[in-house]
Coordinates of C-alpha atoms in Angstrom, one line a residue:
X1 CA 58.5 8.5 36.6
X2 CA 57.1 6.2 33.8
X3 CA 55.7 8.8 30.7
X4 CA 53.5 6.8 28.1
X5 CA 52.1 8.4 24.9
X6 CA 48.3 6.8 24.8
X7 CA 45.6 7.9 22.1
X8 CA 41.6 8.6 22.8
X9 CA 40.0 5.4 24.1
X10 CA 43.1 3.6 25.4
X11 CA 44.1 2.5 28.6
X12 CA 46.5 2.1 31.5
X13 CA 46.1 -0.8 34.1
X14 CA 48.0 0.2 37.5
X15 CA 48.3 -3.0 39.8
X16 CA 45.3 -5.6 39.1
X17 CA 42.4 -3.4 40.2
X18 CA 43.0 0.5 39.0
X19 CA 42.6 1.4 35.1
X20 CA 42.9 4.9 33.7
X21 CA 41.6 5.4 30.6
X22 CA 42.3 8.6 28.1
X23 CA 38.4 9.6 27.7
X24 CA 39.2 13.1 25.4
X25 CA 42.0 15.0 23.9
X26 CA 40.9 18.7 23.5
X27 CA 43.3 21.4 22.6
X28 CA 45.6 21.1 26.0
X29 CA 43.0 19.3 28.0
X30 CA 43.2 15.5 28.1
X31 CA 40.1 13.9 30.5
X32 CA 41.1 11.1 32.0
X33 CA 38.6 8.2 33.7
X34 CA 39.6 5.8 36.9
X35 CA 38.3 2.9 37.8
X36 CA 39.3 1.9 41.0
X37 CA 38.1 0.4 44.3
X38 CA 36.1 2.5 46.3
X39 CA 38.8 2.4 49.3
X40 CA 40.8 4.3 47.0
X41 CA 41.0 7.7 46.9
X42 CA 41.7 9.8 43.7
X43 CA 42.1 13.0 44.1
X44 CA 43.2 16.4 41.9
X45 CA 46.6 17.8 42.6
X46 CA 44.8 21.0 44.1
X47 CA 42.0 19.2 46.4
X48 CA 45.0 17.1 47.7
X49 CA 47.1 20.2 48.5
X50 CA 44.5 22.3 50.0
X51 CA 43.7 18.5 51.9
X52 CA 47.1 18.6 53.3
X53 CA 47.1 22.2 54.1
X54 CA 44.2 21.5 56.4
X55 CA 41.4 23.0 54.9
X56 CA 38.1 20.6 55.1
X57 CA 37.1 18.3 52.4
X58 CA 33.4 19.5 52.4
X59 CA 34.8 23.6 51.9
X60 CA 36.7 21.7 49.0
X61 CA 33.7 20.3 47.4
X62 CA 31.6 23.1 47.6
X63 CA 34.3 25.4 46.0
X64 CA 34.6 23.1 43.2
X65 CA 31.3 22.5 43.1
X66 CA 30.7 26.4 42.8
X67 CA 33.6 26.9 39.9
X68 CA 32.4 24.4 37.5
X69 CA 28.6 25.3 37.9
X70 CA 30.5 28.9 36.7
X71 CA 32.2 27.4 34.1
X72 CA 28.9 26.1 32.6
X73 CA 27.0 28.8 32.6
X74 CA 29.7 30.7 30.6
X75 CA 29.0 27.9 28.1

């Protein structure tokens, strides 16, 4: 596994089409962006598990969908 130290704003390239940029550093939380080609997929570590355990993409997305409209209102 390759580990790199990068600071707000900089970047990552992976192959010649997929850049990850560090977008925030807050506390423990570091938001990342992607820019990649739409035929490939980027996924959480916990969609792609529950993915693999066979549970439907669209149950997924509505969970998630229902925990961060959660975590905004407690904003």
């Amino acid at each position: 596994m390759l580990v790199l130290t990068r600071r707000t704003g900089e970047r990552v390239f992976v192959g010649p089409n997929i850049t990850v940029k560090v977008v925030e550093i807050r506390g423990e939380q570091v938001r990342l962006g992607f820019d990649a080609p739409p035929e490939i997929s980027i996924r959480r570590e916990e969609v792609q598990q529950r993915m693999a355990a066979g549970e439907p993409l669209h149950r997924i997305e509505d969970d998630l969908d229902y925990r961060e409209n959660q975590e905004k209102s407690r904003k």
